[in-house]
Short mmCIF file of C-alpha atoms in Angstrom, two decimals:
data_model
loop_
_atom_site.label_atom_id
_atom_site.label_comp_id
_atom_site.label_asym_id
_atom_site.label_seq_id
_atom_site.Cartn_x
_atom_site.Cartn_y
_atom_site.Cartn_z
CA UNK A 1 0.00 0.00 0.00
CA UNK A 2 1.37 3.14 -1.08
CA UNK A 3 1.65 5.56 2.22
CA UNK A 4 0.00 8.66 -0.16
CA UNK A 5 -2.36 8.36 -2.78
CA UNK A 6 -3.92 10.61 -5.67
CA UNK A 7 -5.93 9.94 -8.32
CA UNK A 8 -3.84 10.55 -11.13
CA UNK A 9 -6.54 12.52 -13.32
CA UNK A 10 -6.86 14.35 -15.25
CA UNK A 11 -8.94 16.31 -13.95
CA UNK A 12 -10.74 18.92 -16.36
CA UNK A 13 -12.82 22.04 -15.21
CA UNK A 14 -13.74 25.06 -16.95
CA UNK A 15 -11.97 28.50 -16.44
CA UNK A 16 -14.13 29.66 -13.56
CA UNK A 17 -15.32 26.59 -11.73
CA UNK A 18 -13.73 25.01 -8.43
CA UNK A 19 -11.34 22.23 -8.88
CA UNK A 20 -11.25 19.91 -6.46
CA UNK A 21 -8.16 18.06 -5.30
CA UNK A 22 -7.85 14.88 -3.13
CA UNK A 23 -5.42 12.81 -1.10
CA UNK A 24 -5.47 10.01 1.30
CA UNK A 25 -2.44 8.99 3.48
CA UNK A 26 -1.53 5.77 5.27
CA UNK A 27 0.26 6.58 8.09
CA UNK A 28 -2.20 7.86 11.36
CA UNK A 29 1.01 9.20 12.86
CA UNK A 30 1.33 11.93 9.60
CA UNK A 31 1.98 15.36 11.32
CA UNK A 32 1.79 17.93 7.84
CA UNK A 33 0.71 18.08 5.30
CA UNK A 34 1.39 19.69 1.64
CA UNK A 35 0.07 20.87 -1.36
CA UNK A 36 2.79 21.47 -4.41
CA UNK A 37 2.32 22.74 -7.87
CA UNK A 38 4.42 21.55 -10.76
CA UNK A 39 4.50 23.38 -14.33
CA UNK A 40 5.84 20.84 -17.02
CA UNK A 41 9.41 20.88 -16.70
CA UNK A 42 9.59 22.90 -13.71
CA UNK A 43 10.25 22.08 -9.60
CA UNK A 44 7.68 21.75 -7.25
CA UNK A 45 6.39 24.97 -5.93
CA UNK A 46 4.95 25.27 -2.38
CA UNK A 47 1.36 26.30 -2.71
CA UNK A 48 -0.21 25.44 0.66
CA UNK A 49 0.51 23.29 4.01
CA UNK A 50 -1.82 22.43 6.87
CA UNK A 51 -1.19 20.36 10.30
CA UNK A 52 -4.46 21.21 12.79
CA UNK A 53 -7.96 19.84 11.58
CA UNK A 54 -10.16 21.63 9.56
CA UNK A 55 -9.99 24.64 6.95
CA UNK A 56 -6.71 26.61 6.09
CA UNK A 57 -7.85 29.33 3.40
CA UNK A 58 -4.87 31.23 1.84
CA UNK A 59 -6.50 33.53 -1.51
CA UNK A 60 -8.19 31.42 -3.73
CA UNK A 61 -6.67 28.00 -2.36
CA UNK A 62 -8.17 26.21 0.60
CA UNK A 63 -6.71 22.94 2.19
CA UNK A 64 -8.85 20.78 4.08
CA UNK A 65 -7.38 18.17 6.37
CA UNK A 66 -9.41 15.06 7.79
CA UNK A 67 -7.08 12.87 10.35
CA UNK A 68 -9.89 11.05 11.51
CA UNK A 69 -10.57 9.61 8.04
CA UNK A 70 -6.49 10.40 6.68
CA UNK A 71 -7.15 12.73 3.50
CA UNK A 72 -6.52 16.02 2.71
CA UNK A 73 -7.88 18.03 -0.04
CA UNK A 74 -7.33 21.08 -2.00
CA UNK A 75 -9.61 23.49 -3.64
CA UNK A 76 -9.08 25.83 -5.89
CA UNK A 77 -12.06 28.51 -6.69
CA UNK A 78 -12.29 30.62 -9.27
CA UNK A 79 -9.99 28.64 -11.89
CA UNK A 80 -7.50 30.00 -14.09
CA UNK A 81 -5.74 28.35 -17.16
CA UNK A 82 -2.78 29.13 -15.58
CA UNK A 83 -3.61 26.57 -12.64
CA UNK A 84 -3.31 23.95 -15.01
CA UNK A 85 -0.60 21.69 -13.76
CA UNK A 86 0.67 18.39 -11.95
CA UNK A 87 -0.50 19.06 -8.04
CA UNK A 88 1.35 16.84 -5.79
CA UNK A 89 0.31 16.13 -1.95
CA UNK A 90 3.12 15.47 0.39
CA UNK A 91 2.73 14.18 3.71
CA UNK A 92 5.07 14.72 6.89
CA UNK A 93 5.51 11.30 8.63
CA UNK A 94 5.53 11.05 12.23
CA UNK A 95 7.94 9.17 12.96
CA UNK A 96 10.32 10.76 10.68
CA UNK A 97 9.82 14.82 10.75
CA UNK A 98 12.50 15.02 8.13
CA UNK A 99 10.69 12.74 5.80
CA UNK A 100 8.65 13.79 3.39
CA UNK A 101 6.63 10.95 1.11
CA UNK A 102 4.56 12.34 -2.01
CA UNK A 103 1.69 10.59 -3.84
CA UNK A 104 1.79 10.65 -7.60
CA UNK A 105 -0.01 13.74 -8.29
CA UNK A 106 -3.08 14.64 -10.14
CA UNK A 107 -3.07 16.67 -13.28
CA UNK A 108 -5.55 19.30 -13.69
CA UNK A 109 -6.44 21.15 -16.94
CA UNK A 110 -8.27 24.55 -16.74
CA UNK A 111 -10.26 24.86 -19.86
CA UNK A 112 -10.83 28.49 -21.05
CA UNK B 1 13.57 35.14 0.76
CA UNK B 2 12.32 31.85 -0.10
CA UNK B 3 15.19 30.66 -2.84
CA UNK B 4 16.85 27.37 -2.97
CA UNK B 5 19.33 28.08 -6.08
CA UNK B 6 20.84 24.86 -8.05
CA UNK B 7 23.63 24.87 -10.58
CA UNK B 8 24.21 23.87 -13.57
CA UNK B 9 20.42 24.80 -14.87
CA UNK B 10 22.17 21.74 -17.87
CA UNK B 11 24.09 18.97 -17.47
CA UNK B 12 25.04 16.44 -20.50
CA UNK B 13 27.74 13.88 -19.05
CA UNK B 14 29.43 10.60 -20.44
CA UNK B 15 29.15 7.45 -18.48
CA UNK B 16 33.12 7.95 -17.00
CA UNK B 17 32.76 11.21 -16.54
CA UNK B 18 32.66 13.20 -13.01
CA UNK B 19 30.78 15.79 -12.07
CA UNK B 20 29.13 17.32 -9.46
CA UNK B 21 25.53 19.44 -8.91
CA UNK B 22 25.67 22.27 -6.19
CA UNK B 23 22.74 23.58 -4.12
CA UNK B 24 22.70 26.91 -2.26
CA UNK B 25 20.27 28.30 0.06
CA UNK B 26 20.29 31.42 2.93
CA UNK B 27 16.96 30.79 4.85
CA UNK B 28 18.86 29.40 7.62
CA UNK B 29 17.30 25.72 7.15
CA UNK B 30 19.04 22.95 8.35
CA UNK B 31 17.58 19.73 6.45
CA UNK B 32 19.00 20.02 3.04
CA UNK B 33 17.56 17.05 0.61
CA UNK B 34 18.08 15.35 -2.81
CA UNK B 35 15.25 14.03 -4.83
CA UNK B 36 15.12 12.26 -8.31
CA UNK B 37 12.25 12.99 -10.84
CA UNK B 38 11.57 11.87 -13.78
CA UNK B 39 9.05 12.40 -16.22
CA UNK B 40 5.65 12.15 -15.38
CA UNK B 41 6.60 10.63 -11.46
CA UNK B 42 6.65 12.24 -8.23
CA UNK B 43 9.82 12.92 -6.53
CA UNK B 44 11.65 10.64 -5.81
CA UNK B 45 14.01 10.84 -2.07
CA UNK B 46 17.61 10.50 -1.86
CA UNK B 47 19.06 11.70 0.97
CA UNK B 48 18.61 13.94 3.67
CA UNK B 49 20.77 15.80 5.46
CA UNK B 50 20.13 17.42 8.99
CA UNK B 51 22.04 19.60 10.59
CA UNK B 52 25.03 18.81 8.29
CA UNK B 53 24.99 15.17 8.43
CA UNK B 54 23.56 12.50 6.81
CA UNK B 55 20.19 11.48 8.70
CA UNK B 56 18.40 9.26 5.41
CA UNK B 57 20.39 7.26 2.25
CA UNK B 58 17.74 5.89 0.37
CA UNK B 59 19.41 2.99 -0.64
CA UNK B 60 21.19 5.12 -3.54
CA UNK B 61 23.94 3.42 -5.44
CA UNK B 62 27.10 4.72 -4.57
CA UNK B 63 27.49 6.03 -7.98
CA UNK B 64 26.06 9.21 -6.20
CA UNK B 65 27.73 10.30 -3.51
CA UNK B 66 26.02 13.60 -1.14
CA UNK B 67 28.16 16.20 0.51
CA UNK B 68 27.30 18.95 2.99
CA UNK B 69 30.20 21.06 3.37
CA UNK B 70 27.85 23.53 5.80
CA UNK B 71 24.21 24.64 6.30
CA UNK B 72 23.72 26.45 3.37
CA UNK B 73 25.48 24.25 1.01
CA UNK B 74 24.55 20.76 -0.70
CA UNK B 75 26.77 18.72 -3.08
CA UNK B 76 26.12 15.59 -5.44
CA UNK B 77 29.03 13.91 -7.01
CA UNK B 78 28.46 11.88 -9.59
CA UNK B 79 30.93 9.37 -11.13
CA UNK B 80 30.26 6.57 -13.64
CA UNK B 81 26.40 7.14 -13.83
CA UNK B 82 23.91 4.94 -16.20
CA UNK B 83 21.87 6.14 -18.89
CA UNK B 84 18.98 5.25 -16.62
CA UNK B 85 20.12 8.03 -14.42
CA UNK B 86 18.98 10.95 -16.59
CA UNK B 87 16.41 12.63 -14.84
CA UNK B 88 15.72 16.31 -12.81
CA UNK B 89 17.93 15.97 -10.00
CA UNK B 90 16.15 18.79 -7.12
CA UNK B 91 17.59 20.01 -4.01
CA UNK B 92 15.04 21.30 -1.30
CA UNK B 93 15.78 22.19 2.17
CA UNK B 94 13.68 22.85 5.16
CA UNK B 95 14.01 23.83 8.73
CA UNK B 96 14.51 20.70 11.28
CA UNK B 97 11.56 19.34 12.96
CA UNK B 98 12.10 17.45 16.08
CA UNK B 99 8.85 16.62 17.70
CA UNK B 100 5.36 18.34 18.44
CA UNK B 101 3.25 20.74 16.32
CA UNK B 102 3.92 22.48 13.46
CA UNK B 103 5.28 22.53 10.37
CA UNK B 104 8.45 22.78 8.32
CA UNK B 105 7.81 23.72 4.88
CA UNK B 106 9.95 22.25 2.24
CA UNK B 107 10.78 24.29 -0.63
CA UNK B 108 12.92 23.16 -3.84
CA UNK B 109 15.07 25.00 -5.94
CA UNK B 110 14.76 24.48 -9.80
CA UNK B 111 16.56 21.46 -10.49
CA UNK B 112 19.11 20.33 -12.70
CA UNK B 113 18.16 18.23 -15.78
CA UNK B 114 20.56 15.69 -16.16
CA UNK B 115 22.09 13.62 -19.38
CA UNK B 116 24.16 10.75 -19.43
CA UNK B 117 25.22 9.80 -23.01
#
């Protein structure tokens, strides 16, 4: 079992709409959480991160994180064409602060 | 100032060749990392370094070989790599996180897209 999981997409949503972004993680332990976005040919580029329960809103990017039920998801409102892009969730370990383990990301395409 | 700078932006190498990717940053983090990506796949984690020393080998093959000469700098030697190898090669770094709540944000520098011939 693969300790964080995405669906790989994509995912397609018109310029305008919400996209909706999800990841589960193994791990109960898992102290933070991460939300990256990656251009074709380009790094990663920290977009969000969230460790308490609930809603962390930051412009037009909210992450949600469930440790009850181990996902975390990302929303985007008001989508651009420039938000298309690979989004990859990254999860903190427990036992291992310094450890960071990614799922596979899901591709989202913005359609003007 | 959130920049993790890598150099060369390029590399082409031959399969004896030796050379070595440098990673710079000044936010005062001290967990440095090097990740493998290639196309299409998530990073990939290769070592970690905390507080200067190595904390996490991923099982790399010693073909690669880290160095941390301080806390803001990050070296990986390579010597007699594999076609297999090409890839983006990305540096990150992060402050340390020891226990409790919180988070330490982990941010990457561009990369350096790799060749071997």
């Amino acid at each position: 079992q693969k300790e964080v999981e995405q669906n790989s997409g994509p995912l397609s949503v018109p310029e305008g709409a919400i996209a909706s972004l999800n990841c589960t993680y193994s791990d109960r332990g898992s102290q933070s959480f991460f939300w990256y976005r990656q251009y074709s040919g380009k790094s990663p580029e920290l977009i969000m991160f969230i460790y308490s329960n609930g809603d962390k809103e930051d412009g037009r990017f909210t992450a949600q994180l469930n440790k009850a039920s181990q996902y975390v998801s990302l929303l985007i409102r008001d989508s651009q064409p420039s938000d298309s892009a690979t989004y990859l969730c990254a999860v903190n370990m427990g036992y291992n602060f310094n450890k960071f383990y990614f799922g596979s990301g899901t591709k989202l395409n913005v359609k003007p | 100032d959130t920049e993790v700078t890598q150099t060369p932006k390029h590399l082409v190498m031959g399969m004896t060749n030796k050379k070595s990717l440098k990673c710079e940053q000044h936010m005062g983090h001290r967990a440095m990392y090097w990740y493998k990506q290639k196309a299409k796949k998530p990073p990939e984690l290769m070592f970690v370094y905390s507080y200067e020393k190595l904390s996490i080998n991923e099982s790399v093959p010693s073909r690669f070989s880290p160095e941390c000469p301080n806390s803001s700098l990050l070296n990986l030697h390579l010597h007699a790599l594999q076609p297999e190898d090409s890839a983006l090669y990305l540096c990150a770094s992060s402050q340390v996180l020891a226990g409790g709540m919180g988070a330490n944000e982990q941010f990457f520098g561009p990369g350096t897209r790799l060749t071997v011939l």
